[in-house]
Coordinates of C-alpha atoms and ligand atoms in Angstrom, one line a residue:
M113 CA 106.2 90.6 82.8
S114 CA 103.9 88.8 84.9
N115 CA 100.2 88.1 83.6
R116 CA 98.7 89.0 87.1
P117 CA 96.7 91.9 87.3
H118 CA 98.6 94.7 89.0
I119 CA 98.7 94.7 92.9
H120 CA 98.6 98.0 94.2
Y121 CA 100.4 99.1 97.5
S122 CA 97.1 100.7 98.9
C123 CA 93.9 101.5 97.1
Q124 CA 90.2 102.4 97.5
N125 CA 87.8 99.8 98.6
I126 CA 84.3 101.0 97.1
D127 CA 81.1 98.5 97.4
E128 CA 77.6 99.2 96.2
D129 CA 76.5 100.9 99.6
D130 CA 79.0 103.6 98.6
I131 CA 77.7 104.0 95.2
A132 CA 74.1 104.3 96.3
A133 CA 75.3 106.6 99.0
V134 CA 76.7 108.8 96.2
T135 CA 73.7 108.3 93.8
Q136 CA 71.3 109.5 96.8
A137 CA 73.4 112.6 97.2
L138 CA 73.3 113.4 93.4
R139 CA 69.4 113.2 93.5
S140 CA 69.2 115.4 96.6
D141 CA 68.6 119.0 96.8
F142 CA 72.4 119.8 97.6
L143 CA 75.5 119.2 95.8
T144 CA 77.7 121.2 97.9
Q145 CA 77.0 122.9 101.6
G146 CA 74.3 120.4 102.4
P147 CA 73.4 117.8 105.2
A148 CA 76.0 115.1 103.9
I149 CA 78.9 117.2 105.3
E150 CA 77.4 117.4 108.7
T151 CA 76.7 113.7 108.6
F152 CA 80.2 112.9 107.8
E153 CA 81.8 115.3 110.1
Q154 CA 79.6 113.6 113.0
A155 CA 80.7 110.0 112.0
I156 CA 84.3 111.2 112.4
T157 CA 83.5 113.1 115.6
T158 CA 81.9 109.8 116.9
Y159 CA 84.5 107.5 115.6
V160 CA 87.8 109.7 116.8
K161 CA 86.4 110.9 120.1
A162 CA 87.1 114.4 119.3
P163 CA 84.5 117.0 119.7
H164 CA 84.8 119.1 116.7
T165 CA 85.4 117.9 113.2
I166 CA 85.7 120.0 110.1
A167 CA 85.8 118.2 106.6
L168 CA 87.6 120.1 103.8
S169 CA 88.8 119.4 100.2
S170 CA 92.0 117.6 101.4
N171 CA 94.4 117.0 104.3
T172 CA 96.8 119.5 102.8
A173 CA 94.1 122.3 103.1
G174 CA 93.4 121.2 106.4
L175 CA 97.2 121.7 107.4
H176 CA 97.1 125.1 105.9
V177 CA 93.6 126.2 107.7
A178 CA 95.1 124.6 111.1
L179 CA 98.1 126.7 110.9
M180 CA 96.1 129.9 109.9
A181 CA 93.5 129.5 112.8
L182 CA 96.2 128.7 115.3
G183 CA 98.0 131.9 114.4
V184 CA 101.2 130.7 112.6
R185 CA 102.5 133.3 110.3
C186 CA 105.4 134.8 108.6
G187 CA 108.3 135.2 111.0
D188 CA 107.3 132.0 113.0
T189 CA 109.1 128.7 112.7
V190 CA 107.4 125.3 112.1
W191 CA 109.3 122.0 112.8
T192 CA 108.1 118.6 111.3
S193 CA 109.5 115.2 110.3
P194 CA 111.7 114.8 107.0
L195 CA 110.2 111.3 106.4
S196 CA 106.7 112.5 105.2
F197 CA 104.9 113.6 102.0
V198 CA 105.9 117.0 101.3
A199 CA 102.6 118.5 102.3
S200 CA 103.5 118.5 106.1
A201 CA 106.1 120.8 105.2
N202 CA 104.6 123.0 102.6
A203 CA 101.6 123.9 104.7
A204 CA 104.1 125.8 106.8
R205 CA 105.5 127.8 103.7
Y206 CA 101.8 128.7 102.7
V207 CA 101.7 130.6 105.7
G208 CA 105.0 132.2 105.1
A209 CA 106.6 130.5 108.2
S210 CA 110.2 129.0 108.2
I211 CA 110.5 125.3 108.1
D212 CA 113.0 122.9 109.8
F213 CA 113.0 119.2 110.5
V214 CA 113.4 116.8 113.7
D215 CA 115.1 113.4 112.6
I216 CA 113.3 110.3 113.1
E217 CA 113.4 107.0 115.2
P218 CA 115.4 104.5 112.8
D219 CA 112.9 101.8 113.6
T220 CA 109.5 103.5 113.7
G221 CA 110.1 106.2 111.0
N222 CA 108.1 108.6 113.5
I223 CA 109.8 111.9 114.9
C224 CA 112.3 111.0 117.6
A225 CA 111.0 112.6 121.0
K226 CA 114.7 112.7 122.4
I227 CA 116.0 114.3 119.3
L228 CA 113.3 116.8 119.6
G229 CA 114.1 117.5 123.3
A230 CA 117.7 118.1 122.5
K231 CA 116.9 120.3 119.6
L232 CA 114.4 122.3 121.5
R233 CA 117.0 123.0 124.5
D234 CA 119.4 124.4 121.8
A235 CA 116.7 126.5 120.1
E236 CA 115.8 128.0 123.6
K237 CA 119.1 129.0 124.1
N238 CA 119.3 130.5 120.6
N239 CA 116.0 131.9 120.9
T240 CA 114.7 130.2 117.9
L241 CA 112.0 128.1 119.5
P242 CA 109.3 126.7 116.9
K243 CA 106.0 128.1 117.1
A244 CA 104.3 124.8 116.0
I245 CA 105.3 121.2 115.6
I246 CA 103.7 119.1 113.0
I247 CA 104.1 115.6 113.8
V248 CA 103.3 112.8 111.3
H249 CA 102.0 109.2 112.7
Y250 CA 104.1 107.5 110.2
A251 CA 102.3 104.6 108.4
G252 CA 99.6 104.8 110.9
R253 CA 101.8 104.4 113.7
A254 CA 101.2 106.9 116.7
C255 CA 104.4 108.9 117.6
D256 CA 105.4 109.0 121.3
M257 CA 102.7 111.3 122.4
D258 CA 103.4 111.3 126.0
A259 CA 107.0 112.4 125.4
I260 CA 106.1 114.9 122.9
C261 CA 103.0 116.6 124.9
A262 CA 105.5 116.8 128.2
L263 CA 107.9 118.9 125.9
K264 CA 104.9 120.9 124.6
K265 CA 104.2 121.6 128.1
Q266 CA 107.5 122.7 128.8
Y267 CA 108.3 124.8 125.7
G268 CA 104.7 125.8 124.8
F269 CA 104.5 125.0 120.9
I270 CA 101.3 124.6 119.1
L271 CA 101.2 120.8 118.3
I272 CA 99.4 119.6 114.9
E273 CA 99.2 115.8 114.2
D274 CA 99.5 115.2 110.5
A275 CA 97.2 111.8 111.0
A276 CA 97.1 111.4 106.9
H277 CA 98.0 107.9 107.7
A278 CA 96.2 107.3 110.8
L279 CA 92.3 107.5 110.9
G280 CA 91.1 104.4 112.7
A281 CA 94.5 103.7 114.3
D282 CA 95.2 103.7 118.0
Y283 CA 97.7 105.6 120.3
D284 CA 99.9 103.4 122.7
N285 CA 97.0 103.9 125.3
A286 CA 94.6 102.5 122.8
A287 CA 92.6 105.6 122.4
P288 CA 91.9 106.7 118.7
I289 CA 94.3 108.8 116.8
G290 CA 92.7 112.4 116.9
S291 CA 91.2 111.9 120.5
D292 CA 94.2 113.4 122.4
P293 CA 93.1 116.7 124.0
R294 CA 96.9 117.6 124.7
S295 CA 97.2 118.4 120.8
D296 CA 95.9 121.6 119.0
A297 CA 94.3 119.5 115.8
A298 CA 94.8 116.3 114.0
I299 CA 94.2 116.2 110.2
F300 CA 92.9 113.4 108.2
S301 CA 93.4 112.5 104.7
F302 CA 90.6 110.9 102.3
H303 CA 92.9 110.2 99.2
P304 CA 91.9 106.8 97.6
V305 CA 95.2 105.2 99.3
K306 CA 94.3 106.3 102.6
P307 CA 92.4 104.3 105.5
V308 CA 89.0 105.8 103.9
T309 CA 88.2 107.9 101.0
T310 CA 86.1 110.4 99.6
G311 CA 88.1 110.8 96.0
E312 CA 89.7 114.0 97.4
G313 CA 89.2 115.2 100.9
G314 CA 90.4 115.9 104.4
A315 CA 89.2 116.3 108.1
I316 CA 90.6 118.3 110.7
V317 CA 89.6 117.4 114.6
T318 CA 90.1 119.5 117.3
H319 CA 89.0 119.8 121.2
N320 CA 88.9 123.6 121.0
S321 CA 85.5 125.2 119.9
N322 CA 86.8 128.6 119.2
T323 CA 89.7 127.2 117.0
A324 CA 87.0 125.0 115.3
D325 CA 84.9 128.0 114.5
A326 CA 87.9 129.8 112.9
M327 CA 88.8 126.6 111.0
R328 CA 85.2 126.3 109.8
A329 CA 85.1 129.9 108.6
L330 CA 88.7 129.9 106.9
R331 CA 87.4 126.8 104.9
S332 CA 84.9 128.9 103.2
H333 CA 86.4 132.3 102.4
G334 CA 86.5 133.5 106.2
I335 CA 83.0 134.1 106.0
T336 CA 80.3 133.6 108.9
R337 CA 76.5 133.7 108.5
D338 CA 76.1 133.4 112.4
A339 CA 74.3 136.6 113.6
E340 CA 75.7 136.2 116.8
K341 CA 79.2 136.7 115.8
F342 CA 78.7 139.7 113.1
K343 CA 80.6 142.7 113.8
N344 CA 78.2 144.8 112.3
P345 CA 74.9 144.8 114.3
N346 CA 71.4 144.9 113.3
M347 CA 71.9 143.7 109.7
P348 CA 69.0 142.4 107.4
A349 CA 68.3 138.6 106.8
W350 CA 70.3 138.0 103.7
Y351 CA 73.5 139.4 105.2
Y352 CA 77.0 137.5 105.6
E353 CA 80.0 138.8 106.8
Q354 CA 83.9 138.1 105.8
Q355 CA 86.0 138.5 108.6
A356 CA 89.4 137.0 107.7
L357 CA 91.0 136.0 104.3
G358 CA 89.9 132.6 103.9
Y359 CA 89.7 130.0 101.0
N360 CA 87.3 127.8 99.2
Y361 CA 88.4 124.7 100.6
R362 CA 85.1 122.9 101.1
M363 CA 84.3 119.4 100.5
C364 CA 81.2 118.5 98.2
E365 CA 78.0 116.5 99.3
L366 CA 79.1 113.8 96.8
Q367 CA 82.3 113.6 98.6
A368 CA 80.6 113.6 102.1
A369 CA 78.1 111.2 101.1
L370 CA 81.0 108.7 100.0
G371 CA 82.9 109.4 103.2
A372 CA 80.0 108.6 105.5
S373 CA 79.5 105.5 103.8
Q374 CA 82.9 104.7 103.9
M375 CA 83.0 105.4 107.8
K376 CA 80.8 102.5 108.5
K377 CA 83.2 100.0 107.2
L378 CA 86.4 101.7 108.8
S379 CA 87.0 99.2 111.6
R380 CA 86.7 96.4 109.3
F381 CA 89.2 97.9 107.0
I382 CA 91.7 98.6 109.9
D383 CA 91.1 95.0 110.9
S384 CA 92.1 93.5 107.7
R385 CA 95.1 95.6 107.4
R386 CA 96.3 94.6 110.9
T387 CA 95.7 91.0 110.1
L388 CA 98.0 91.3 106.7
S389 CA 100.5 93.1 108.8
Q390 CA 100.7 90.0 110.9
R391 CA 101.1 87.6 108.1
Y392 CA 104.2 89.3 106.5
P393 CA 106.8 88.5 109.2
K394 CA 105.9 84.8 108.6
L395 CA 106.2 85.1 104.8
L396 CA 109.2 86.9 104.8
K397 CA 111.1 85.2 107.2
N398 CA 115.1 84.6 107.0
L399 CA 115.5 87.3 104.3
P400 CA 118.3 90.3 104.6
I401 CA 115.5 92.7 105.2
T402 CA 114.2 94.6 108.3
L403 CA 110.5 94.4 108.8
P404 CA 108.5 97.4 110.7
P405 CA 108.1 96.6 114.3
A406 CA 104.7 94.7 115.0
S407 CA 101.8 96.9 116.4
D408 CA 98.4 96.2 117.1
K409 CA 97.6 99.7 117.6
S410 CA 98.9 100.9 114.2
G411 CA 96.5 101.3 111.4
W412 CA 99.0 99.8 108.9
H413 CA 98.6 102.5 106.2
L414 CA 101.9 101.5 104.8
Y415 CA 104.2 98.3 105.3
P416 CA 107.5 100.0 104.8
I417 CA 110.5 97.2 104.9
Q418 CA 114.1 98.2 104.7
L419 CA 116.4 96.2 102.3
Q420 CA 120.2 96.2 102.8
K421 CA 121.1 96.6 99.3
N422 CA 119.9 97.5 95.8
R423 CA 116.7 99.1 96.5
D424 CA 116.3 100.9 93.0
D425 CA 116.8 97.4 91.3
V426 CA 114.4 95.5 93.6
F427 CA 112.1 98.2 93.2
T428 CA 112.1 97.8 89.1
K429 CA 111.8 94.2 89.3
M430 CA 108.8 93.9 91.6
R431 CA 107.3 96.5 89.4
A432 CA 107.9 94.4 86.4
A433 CA 106.1 91.2 88.4
N434 CA 103.3 93.7 88.4
I435 CA 103.6 94.4 92.1
G436 CA 102.9 98.0 93.0
V437 CA 105.6 98.9 95.5
N438 CA 106.5 102.4 96.3
V439 CA 108.9 104.3 98.3
H440 CA 107.3 106.4 101.2
Y441 CA 109.4 108.8 101.4
M442 CA 112.3 110.5 99.8
P443 CA 113.0 112.8 103.0
I444 CA 111.6 116.1 102.2
H445 CA 114.5 118.0 102.7
L446 CA 116.2 116.4 99.8
H447 CA 113.6 117.7 97.2
P448 CA 115.2 120.6 95.1
Y449 CA 112.5 122.9 96.6
Y450 CA 113.9 122.6 100.2
Q451 CA 117.5 122.3 98.9
Q452 CA 117.1 126.1 97.6
L453 CA 116.0 126.9 101.0
G454 CA 119.5 125.7 102.5
F455 CA 118.8 122.0 103.5
K456 CA 121.4 119.4 102.4
A457 CA 122.1 115.8 102.2
G458 CA 123.4 114.7 105.5
D459 CA 121.4 117.1 107.6
F460 CA 118.9 114.2 109.0
S461 CA 120.9 111.2 108.7
H462 CA 118.5 108.7 110.5
A463 CA 115.7 109.6 107.8
E464 CA 118.0 109.3 104.9
T465 CA 119.5 106.0 106.0
Y466 CA 115.8 104.7 106.4
F467 CA 115.3 106.0 102.9
N468 CA 118.0 104.2 101.4
G469 CA 116.9 101.0 102.0
L470 CA 113.0 101.9 102.0
L471 CA 110.5 100.0 100.0
T472 CA 106.7 100.0 100.7
I473 CA 105.0 96.7 99.7
P474 CA 101.5 96.1 99.3
L475 CA 98.9 96.1 102.1
H476 CA 95.3 97.2 101.8
P477 CA 91.9 95.5 102.7
R478 CA 91.3 94.2 99.2
L479 CA 94.7 92.3 99.4
T480 CA 93.8 88.5 99.2
S481 CA 96.1 85.9 101.0
D482 CA 96.9 84.7 97.6
D483 CA 98.1 88.2 96.6
Q484 CA 100.2 88.8 99.6
E485 CA 102.0 85.4 99.1
Y486 CA 102.8 86.1 95.5
V487 CA 104.3 89.6 96.6
A488 CA 106.1 87.8 99.4
N489 CA 107.5 85.0 97.2
T490 CA 108.5 87.4 94.5
L491 CA 110.2 89.6 96.9
R492 CA 112.2 86.5 98.3
E493 CA 113.2 85.3 94.9
I494 CA 114.5 89.1 93.8
V495 CA 116.3 89.7 97.2
Q496 CA 117.9 86.1 97.2
Q497 CA 119.4 87.0 93.7
Q498 CA 121.0 90.5 94.8
Ligands
PLP562 C1 98.5 112.1 101.8 C2 99.2 112.7 102.8 C3 99.0 114.0 103.0 C4 98.1 115.0 102.0 O1 97.0 114.6 102.0 P1 95.9 115.1 100.9 O2 94.6 114.7 101.2 O3 96.3 114.4 99.2 O4 96.3 116.7 100.7 C5 99.7 115.0 103.9 N1 100.6 114.2 104.6 C6 100.7 112.9 104.7 C7 101.6 112.3 105.5 C8 100.3 112.1 103.5 O5 100.4 110.9 103.5

């Protein structure tokens, strides 16, 4: 066992300004449904350059609301990446849709546009085209938007970006992830390991104002308070109207105040993640491991490496050295819940191969150069003993 403090793979970065912002919200007149939500949503709209932002209790809630607002329901099919957190697929199940997966590119871990194109061609022949596709910008690296949006144009599916890893990251053309008007919605997460945090939280961004209105209502029971939208005319001042079956997926003022304060530091957080990502290739030279392809556009939410053998043993030894390595992710279709739906090992071989050697090593803004060298040197020793 090492005596060093535990080094997380990722963690929140909270300073006195954040604490002051939350304290101020606590002293204000509103703990929920107040002005901090709008301030936070505006900060995201400005940063991401998408006209509408809807903050909610989590990214998972955002995926659910987005699918509902875009009309995905029982009888429809949704496709997503097998190399993701289970929420990307679970959201489809919440609305009663069937789920299927599209295999990944072996180097980036993102959904492969070529495989997607071939699968869509087959689905068209069999009359089984998906209603929606949820792409995942894995580790903060943008998917191939031009190729995927060309397929969207050809086949007419709804395109949702699970951007849980990707707030503050850029597309290949250097525009912020979330700003692409060709997609129907992009959804961020503010869990503590993500680029900025609200404790728990998420946000949808969209370019469509009708969809945004529907999402805003679904976040809060399907209720509207906008008299111009009421179905019942001439109602008194106290009246509000439930028009759809929504949920309580609201974010509270304390979370929004923290989020707005965190947004001021996002570009600095991303810069430090990018700088750290450039150091690992130098520190991990000449080892039998594959590193993620370099990128100055990725937000580097994760630094996923591929070991040639003994991943589980390396994992245990790194943890014993107080290094918070992780595995992002066991492919979704290998979880018992999805196996019970009929998926099996071998169905998505690129994702499975990627997973077999996969290890996430620490990378976050509070990781010091000294920490990073300790991580790299410890990994070198362990891998060389294998
Ligand atoms: C974290 C994460 C989610 C879930 O986000 P929550 O805010 O915790 O609901 C969904 N998809 C991906 C890819 C994630 O990494």
